[in-house]
mmCIF file of C-alpha atoms and ligand atoms in Angstrom:
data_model
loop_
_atom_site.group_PDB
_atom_site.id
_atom_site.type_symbol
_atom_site.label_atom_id
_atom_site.label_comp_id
_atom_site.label_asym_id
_atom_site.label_seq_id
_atom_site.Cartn_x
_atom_site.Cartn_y
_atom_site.Cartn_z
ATOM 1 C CA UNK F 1 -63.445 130.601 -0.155
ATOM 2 C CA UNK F 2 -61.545 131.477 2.849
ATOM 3 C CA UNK F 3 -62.788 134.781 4.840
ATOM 4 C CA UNK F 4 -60.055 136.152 6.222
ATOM 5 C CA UNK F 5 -60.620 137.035 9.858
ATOM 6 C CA UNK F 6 -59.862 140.637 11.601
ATOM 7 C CA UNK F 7 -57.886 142.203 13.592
ATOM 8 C CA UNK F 8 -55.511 142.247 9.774
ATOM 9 C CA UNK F 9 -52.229 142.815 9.735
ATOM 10 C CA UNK F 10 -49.854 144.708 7.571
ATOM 11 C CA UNK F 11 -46.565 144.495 6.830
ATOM 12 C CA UNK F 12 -44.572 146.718 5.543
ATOM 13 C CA UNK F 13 -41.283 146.687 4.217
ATOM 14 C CA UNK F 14 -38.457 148.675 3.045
ATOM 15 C CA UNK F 15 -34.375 149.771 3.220
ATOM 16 C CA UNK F 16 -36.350 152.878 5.417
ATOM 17 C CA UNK F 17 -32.640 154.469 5.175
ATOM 18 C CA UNK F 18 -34.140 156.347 6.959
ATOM 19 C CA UNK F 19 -37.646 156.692 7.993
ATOM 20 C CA UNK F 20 -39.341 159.408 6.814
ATOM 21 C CA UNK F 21 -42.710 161.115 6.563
ATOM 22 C CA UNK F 22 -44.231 159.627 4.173
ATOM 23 C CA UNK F 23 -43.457 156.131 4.464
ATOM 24 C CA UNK F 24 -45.294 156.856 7.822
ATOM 25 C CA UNK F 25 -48.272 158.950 6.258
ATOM 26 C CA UNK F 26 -48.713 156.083 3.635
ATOM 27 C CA UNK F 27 -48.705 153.817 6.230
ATOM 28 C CA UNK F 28 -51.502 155.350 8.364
ATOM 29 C CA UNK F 29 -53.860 156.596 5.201
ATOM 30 C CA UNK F 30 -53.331 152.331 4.298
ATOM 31 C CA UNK F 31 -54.387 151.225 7.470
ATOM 32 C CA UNK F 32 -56.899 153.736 8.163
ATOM 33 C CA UNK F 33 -58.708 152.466 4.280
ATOM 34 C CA UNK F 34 -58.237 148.745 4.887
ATOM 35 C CA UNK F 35 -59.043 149.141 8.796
ATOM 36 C CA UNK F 36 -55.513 147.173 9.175
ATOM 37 C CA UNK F 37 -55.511 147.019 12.756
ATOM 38 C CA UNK F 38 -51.647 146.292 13.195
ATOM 39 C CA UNK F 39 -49.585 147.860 10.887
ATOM 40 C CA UNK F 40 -45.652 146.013 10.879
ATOM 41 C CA UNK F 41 -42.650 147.792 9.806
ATOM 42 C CA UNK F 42 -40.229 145.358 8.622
ATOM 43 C CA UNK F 43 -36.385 146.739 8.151
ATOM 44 C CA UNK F 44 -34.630 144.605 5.949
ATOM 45 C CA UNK F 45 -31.267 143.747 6.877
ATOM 46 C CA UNK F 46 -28.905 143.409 3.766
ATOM 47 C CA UNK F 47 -31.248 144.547 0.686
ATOM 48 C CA UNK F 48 -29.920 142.730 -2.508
ATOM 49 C CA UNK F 49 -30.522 146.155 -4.521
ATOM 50 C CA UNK F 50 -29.005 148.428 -2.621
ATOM 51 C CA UNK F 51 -25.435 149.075 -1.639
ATOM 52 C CA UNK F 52 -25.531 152.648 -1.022
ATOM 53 C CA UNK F 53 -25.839 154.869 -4.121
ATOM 54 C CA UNK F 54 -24.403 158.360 -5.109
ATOM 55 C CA UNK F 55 -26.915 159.901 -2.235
ATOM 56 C CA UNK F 56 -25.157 158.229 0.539
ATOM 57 C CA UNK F 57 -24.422 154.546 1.880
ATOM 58 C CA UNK F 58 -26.680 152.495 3.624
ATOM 59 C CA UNK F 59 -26.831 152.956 7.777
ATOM 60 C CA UNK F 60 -26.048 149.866 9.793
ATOM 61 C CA UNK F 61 -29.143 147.842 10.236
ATOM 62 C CA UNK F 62 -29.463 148.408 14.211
ATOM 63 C CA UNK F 63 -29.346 152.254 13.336
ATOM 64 C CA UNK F 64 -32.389 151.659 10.761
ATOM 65 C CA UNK F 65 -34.233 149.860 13.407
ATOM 66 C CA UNK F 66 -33.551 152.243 16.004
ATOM 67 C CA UNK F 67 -35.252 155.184 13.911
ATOM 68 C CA UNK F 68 -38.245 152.900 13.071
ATOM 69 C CA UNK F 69 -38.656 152.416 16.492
ATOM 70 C CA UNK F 70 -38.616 155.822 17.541
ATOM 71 C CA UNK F 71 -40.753 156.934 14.407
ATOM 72 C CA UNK F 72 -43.201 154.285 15.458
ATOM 73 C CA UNK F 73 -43.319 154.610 18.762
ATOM 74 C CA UNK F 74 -46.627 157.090 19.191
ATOM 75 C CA UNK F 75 -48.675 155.157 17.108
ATOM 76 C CA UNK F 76 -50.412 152.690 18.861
ATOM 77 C CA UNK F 77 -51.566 151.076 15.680
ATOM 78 C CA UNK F 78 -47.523 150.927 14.175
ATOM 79 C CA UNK F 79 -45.221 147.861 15.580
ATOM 80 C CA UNK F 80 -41.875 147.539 14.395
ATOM 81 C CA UNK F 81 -40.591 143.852 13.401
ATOM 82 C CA UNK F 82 -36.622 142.909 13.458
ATOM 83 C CA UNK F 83 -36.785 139.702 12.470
ATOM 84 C CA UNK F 84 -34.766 140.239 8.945
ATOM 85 C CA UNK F 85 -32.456 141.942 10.490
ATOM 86 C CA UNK F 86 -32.138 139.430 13.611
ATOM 87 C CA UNK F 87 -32.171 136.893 10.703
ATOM 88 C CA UNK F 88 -28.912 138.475 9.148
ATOM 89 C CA UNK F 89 -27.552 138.071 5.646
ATOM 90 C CA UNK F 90 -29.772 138.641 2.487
ATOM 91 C CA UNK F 91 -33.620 139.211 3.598
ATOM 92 C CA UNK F 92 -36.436 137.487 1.114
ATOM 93 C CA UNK F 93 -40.028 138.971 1.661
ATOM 94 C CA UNK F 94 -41.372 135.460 0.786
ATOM 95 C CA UNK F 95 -39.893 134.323 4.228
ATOM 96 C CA UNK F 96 -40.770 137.539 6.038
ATOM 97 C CA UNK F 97 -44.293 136.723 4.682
ATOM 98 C CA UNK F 98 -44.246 133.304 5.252
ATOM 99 C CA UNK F 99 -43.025 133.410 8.787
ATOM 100 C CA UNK F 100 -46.245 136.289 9.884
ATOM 101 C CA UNK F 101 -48.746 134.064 8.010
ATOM 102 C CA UNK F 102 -48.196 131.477 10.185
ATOM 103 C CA UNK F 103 -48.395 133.620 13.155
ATOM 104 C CA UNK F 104 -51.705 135.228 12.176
ATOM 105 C CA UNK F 105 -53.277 132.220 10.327
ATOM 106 C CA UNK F 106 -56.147 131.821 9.329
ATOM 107 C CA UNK F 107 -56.202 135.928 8.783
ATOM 108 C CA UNK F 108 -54.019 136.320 5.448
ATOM 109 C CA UNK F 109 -51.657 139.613 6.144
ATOM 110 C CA UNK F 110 -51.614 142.642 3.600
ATOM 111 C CA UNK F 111 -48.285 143.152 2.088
ATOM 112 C CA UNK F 112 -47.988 147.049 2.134
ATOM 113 C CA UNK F 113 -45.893 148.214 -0.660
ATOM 114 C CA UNK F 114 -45.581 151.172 -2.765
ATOM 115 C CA UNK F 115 -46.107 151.073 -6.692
ATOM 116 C CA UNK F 116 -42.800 151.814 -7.783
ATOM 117 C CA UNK F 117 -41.511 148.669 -5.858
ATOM 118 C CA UNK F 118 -44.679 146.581 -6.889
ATOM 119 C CA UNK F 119 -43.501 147.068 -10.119
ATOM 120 C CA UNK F 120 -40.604 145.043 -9.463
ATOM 121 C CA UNK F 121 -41.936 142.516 -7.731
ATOM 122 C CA UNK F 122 -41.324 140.391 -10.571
ATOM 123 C CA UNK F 123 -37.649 140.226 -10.092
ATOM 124 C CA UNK F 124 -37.859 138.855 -6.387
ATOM 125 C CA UNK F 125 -37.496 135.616 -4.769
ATOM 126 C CA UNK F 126 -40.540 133.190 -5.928
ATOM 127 C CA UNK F 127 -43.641 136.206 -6.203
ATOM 128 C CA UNK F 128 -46.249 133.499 -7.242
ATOM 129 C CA UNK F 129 -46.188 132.097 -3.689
ATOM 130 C CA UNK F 130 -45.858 136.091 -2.352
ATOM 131 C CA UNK F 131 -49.137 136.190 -3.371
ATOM 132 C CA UNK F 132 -50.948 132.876 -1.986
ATOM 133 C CA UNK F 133 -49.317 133.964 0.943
ATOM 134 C CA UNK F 134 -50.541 137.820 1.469
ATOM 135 C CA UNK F 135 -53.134 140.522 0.351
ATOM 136 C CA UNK F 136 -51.594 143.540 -1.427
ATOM 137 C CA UNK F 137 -52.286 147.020 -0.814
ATOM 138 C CA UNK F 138 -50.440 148.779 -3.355
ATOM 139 C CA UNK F 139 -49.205 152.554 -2.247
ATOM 140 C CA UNK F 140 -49.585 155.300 -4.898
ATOM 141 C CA UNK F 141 -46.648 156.947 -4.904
ATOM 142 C CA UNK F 142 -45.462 160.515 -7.274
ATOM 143 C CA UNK F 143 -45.652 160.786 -9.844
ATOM 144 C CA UNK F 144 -48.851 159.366 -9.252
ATOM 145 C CA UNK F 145 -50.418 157.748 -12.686
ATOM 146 C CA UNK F 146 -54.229 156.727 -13.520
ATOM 147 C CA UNK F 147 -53.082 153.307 -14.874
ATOM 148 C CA UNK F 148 -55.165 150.063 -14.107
ATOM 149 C CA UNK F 149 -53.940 147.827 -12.232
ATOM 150 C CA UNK F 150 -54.478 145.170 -14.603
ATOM 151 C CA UNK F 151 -51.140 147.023 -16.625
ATOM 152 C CA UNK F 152 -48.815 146.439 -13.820
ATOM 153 C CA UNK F 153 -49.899 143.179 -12.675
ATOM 154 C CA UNK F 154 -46.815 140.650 -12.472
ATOM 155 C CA UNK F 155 -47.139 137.828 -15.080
ATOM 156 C CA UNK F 156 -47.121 135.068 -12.283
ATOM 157 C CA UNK F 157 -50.726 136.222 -11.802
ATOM 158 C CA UNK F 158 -51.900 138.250 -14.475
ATOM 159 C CA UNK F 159 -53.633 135.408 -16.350
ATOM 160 C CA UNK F 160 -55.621 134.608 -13.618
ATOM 161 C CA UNK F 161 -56.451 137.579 -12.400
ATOM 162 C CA UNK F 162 -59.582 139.270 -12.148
ATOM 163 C CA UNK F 163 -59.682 142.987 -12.451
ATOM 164 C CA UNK F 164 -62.098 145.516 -11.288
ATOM 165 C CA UNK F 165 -63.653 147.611 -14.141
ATOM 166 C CA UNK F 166 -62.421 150.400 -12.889
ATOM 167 C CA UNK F 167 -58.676 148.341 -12.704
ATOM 168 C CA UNK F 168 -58.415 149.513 -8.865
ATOM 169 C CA UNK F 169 -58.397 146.085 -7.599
ATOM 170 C CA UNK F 170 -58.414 142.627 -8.743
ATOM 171 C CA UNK F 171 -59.026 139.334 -7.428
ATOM 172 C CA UNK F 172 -56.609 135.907 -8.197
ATOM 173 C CA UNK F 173 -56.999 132.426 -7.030
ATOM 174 C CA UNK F 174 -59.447 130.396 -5.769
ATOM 175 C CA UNK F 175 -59.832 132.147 -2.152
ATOM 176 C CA UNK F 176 -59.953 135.357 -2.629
ATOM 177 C CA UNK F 177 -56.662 136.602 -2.335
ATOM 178 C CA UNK F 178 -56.867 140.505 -3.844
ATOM 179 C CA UNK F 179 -53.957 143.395 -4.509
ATOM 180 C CA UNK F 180 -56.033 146.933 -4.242
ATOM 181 C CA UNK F 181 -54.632 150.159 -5.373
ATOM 182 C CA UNK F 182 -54.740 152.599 -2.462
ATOM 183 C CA UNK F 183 -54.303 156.249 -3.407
ATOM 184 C CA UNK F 184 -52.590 157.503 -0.121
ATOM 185 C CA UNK F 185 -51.852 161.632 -0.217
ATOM 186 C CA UNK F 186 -49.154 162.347 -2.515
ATOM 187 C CA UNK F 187 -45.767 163.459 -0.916
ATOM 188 C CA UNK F 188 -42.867 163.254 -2.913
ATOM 189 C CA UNK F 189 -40.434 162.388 -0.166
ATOM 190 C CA UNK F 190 -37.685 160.074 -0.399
ATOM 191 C CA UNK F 191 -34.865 158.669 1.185
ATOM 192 C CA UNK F 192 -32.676 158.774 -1.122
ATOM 193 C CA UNK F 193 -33.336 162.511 -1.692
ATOM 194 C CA UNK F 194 -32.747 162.717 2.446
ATOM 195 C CA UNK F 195 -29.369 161.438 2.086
ATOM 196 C CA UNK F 196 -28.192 163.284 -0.930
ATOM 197 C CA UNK F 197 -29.523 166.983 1.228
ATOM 198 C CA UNK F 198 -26.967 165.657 4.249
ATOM 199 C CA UNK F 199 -24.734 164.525 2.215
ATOM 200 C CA UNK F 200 -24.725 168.396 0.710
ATOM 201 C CA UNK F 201 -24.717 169.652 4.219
ATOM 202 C CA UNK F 202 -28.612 170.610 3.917
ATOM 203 C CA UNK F 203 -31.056 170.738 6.573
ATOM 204 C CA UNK F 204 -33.890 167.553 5.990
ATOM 205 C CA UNK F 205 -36.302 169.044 9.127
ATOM 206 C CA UNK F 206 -39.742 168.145 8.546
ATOM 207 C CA UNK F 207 -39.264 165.547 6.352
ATOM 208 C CA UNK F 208 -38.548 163.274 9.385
ATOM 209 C CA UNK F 209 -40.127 163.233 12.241
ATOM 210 C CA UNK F 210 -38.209 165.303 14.602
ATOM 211 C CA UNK F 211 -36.714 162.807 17.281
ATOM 212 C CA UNK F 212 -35.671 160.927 14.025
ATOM 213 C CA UNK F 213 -33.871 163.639 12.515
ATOM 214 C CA UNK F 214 -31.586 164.480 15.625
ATOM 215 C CA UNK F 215 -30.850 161.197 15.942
ATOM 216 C CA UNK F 216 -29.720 161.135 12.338
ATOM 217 C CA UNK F 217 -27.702 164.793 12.600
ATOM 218 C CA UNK F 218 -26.190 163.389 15.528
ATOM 219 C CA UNK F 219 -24.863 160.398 14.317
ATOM 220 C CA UNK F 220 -23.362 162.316 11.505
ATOM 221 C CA UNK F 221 -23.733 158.954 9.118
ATOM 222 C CA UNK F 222 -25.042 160.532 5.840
ATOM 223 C CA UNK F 223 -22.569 163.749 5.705
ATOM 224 C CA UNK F 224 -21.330 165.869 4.911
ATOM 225 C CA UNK F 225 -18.451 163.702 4.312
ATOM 226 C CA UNK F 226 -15.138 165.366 4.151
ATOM 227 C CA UNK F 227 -13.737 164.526 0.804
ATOM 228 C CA UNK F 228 -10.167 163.186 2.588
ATOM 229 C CA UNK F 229 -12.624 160.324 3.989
ATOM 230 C CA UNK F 230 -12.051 159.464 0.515
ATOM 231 C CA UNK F 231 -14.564 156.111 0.901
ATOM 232 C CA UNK F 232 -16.605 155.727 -2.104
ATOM 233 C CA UNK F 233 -20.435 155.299 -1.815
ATOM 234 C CA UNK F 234 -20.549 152.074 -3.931
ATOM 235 C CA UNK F 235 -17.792 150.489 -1.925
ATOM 236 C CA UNK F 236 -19.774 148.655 0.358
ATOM 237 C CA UNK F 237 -19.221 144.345 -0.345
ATOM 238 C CA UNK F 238 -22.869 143.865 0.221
ATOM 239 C CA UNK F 239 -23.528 145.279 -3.427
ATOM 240 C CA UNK F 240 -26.571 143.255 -5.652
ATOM 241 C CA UNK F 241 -26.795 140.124 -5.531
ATOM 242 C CA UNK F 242 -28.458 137.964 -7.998
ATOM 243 C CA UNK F 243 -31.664 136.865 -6.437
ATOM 244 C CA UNK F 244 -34.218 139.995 -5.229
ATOM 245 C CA UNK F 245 -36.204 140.667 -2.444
HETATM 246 P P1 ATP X 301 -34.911 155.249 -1.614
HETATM 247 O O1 ATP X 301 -35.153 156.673 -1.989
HETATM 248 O O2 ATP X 301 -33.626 154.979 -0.929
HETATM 249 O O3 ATP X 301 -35.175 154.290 -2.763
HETATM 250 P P2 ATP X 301 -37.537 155.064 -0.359
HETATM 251 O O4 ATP X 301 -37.874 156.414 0.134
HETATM 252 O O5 ATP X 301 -38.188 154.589 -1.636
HETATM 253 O O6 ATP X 301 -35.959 154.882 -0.459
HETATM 254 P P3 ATP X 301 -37.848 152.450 0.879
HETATM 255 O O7 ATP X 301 -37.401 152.059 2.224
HETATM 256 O O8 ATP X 301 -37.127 151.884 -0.288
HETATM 257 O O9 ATP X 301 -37.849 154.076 0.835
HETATM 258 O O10 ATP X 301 -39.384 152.214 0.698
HETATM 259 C C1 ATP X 301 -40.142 151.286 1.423
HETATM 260 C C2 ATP X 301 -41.528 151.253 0.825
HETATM 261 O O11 ATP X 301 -42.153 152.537 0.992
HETATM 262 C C3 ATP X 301 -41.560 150.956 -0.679
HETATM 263 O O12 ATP X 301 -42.647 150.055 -0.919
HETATM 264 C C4 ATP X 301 -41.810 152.317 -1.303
HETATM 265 O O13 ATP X 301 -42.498 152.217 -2.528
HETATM 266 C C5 ATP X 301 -42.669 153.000 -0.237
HETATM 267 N N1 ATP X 301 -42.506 154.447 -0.265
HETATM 268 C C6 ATP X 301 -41.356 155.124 -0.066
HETATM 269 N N2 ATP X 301 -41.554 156.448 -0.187
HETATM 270 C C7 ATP X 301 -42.866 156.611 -0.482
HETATM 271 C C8 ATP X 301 -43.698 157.772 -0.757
HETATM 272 N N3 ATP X 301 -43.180 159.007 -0.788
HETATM 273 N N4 ATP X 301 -45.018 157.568 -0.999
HETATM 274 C C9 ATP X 301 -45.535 156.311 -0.996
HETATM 275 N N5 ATP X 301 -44.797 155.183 -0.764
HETATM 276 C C10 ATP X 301 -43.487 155.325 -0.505
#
């Protein structure tokens, strides 16, 4: 068995379109539990899931970034990663995860994710070697269940897996290579919910941090949108693509 070796790193991904509270919250209550001493924000560049939805479209990539960096810039702990988005085209976590495992090897990173994307995980490029490749802290997110982990584990390792009795974590492999359940404070803030309140014209304050949301109001890119703008939200051409994340 391999021990991993500190400081640990986390990564974690997302659309963030935008930023928002509690991606960052989450991201400090994970850290703070698994003593994760650099915590990675990785924007991805074209997600194969989402086009824009009725809520708004998607911002361009170097305005995601830009928000991440000002959300993470007072946290010494947070560092912001533009590699998929330097990389261009469809982003695949497998090569995000790939590419910081070599950089920090022979510490294994923690993929940071929330459960409501875990739960998906099955769908995305090769997840079997996801998971020789990283640790997995898996987010609670509302509505926040009491389910074992061993009922949302992805079939690629759920044979093998060994679960906790009390199905908070379980262990897979032959060196040690774990997913935990991390209960982080539950705040039901999302950014899809952001967009659809500019698109309506509606203030969003406090659910960003502030230098974030002027940046956002100022760049007017979520609405309101005049309806002679005419452009619909699903119109973008980098709509899903067969292969996932
Ligand atoms: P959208 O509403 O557009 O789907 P989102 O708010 O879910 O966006 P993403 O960028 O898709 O944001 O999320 C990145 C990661 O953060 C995902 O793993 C997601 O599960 C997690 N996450 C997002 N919001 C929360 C939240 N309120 N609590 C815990 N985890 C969250």
């Amino acid at each position: 068995m391999m021990a991993a070796r500190r400081p640990r790193h986390g990564l974690f991904g997302g659309t963030f379109n935008p930023v928002h509270v509690a991606h960052l919250r989450a991201a400090e209550e994970v850290a703070e539990a698994l003593e994760i001493e650099r915590m990675v924000f990785v924007p991805s560049a074209s997600p194969p899931h989402k086009s824009g939805d009725a809520s708004g479209p998607i911002a361009p990539p170097e305005l995601r970034l830009a928000w991440l960096l000002e959300a993470a810039a007072d946290n010494p702990r947070f560092g912001v990663d533009p590699t998929e988005i330097e990389r261009g085209g469809v982003s695949y976590s497998v090569d995000t995860v790939r590419d910081m495992a070599a950089r920090v090897a022979p510490e294994r990173p923690i993929f940071v994710i929330g459960w409501d994307a875990f739960i998906e995980i099955e769908s995305w490029k090769d997840p079997a070697t996801l998971f020789t490749l990283a640790d997995f802290a898996v987010m609670t997110r509302p509505p926040v269940s009491d389910a074992s982990l061993a009922s949302f584990l992805p079939s690629c390792i759920r044979a093998e897996a060994r679960v906790a009795p009390d199905g908070s974590s379980a262990e897979h492999g032959s060196d040690g290579a774990w997913i935990r359940l991390v209960p982080v404070t539950p705040l039901d803030v999302s950014a899809s919910d952001i967009r659809r309140r500019l698109r309506e014209g509606r203030s969003v304050r406090y659910l960003l941090p502030d230098r974030v949301h002027d940046a956002i109001v100022a760049s007017g890119l979520y609405g309101p949108q005049p309806p002679s703008r005419g452009a619909t939200p699903d119109a973008d051409p980098a709509s899903d693509t067969p292969e996932d994340r």
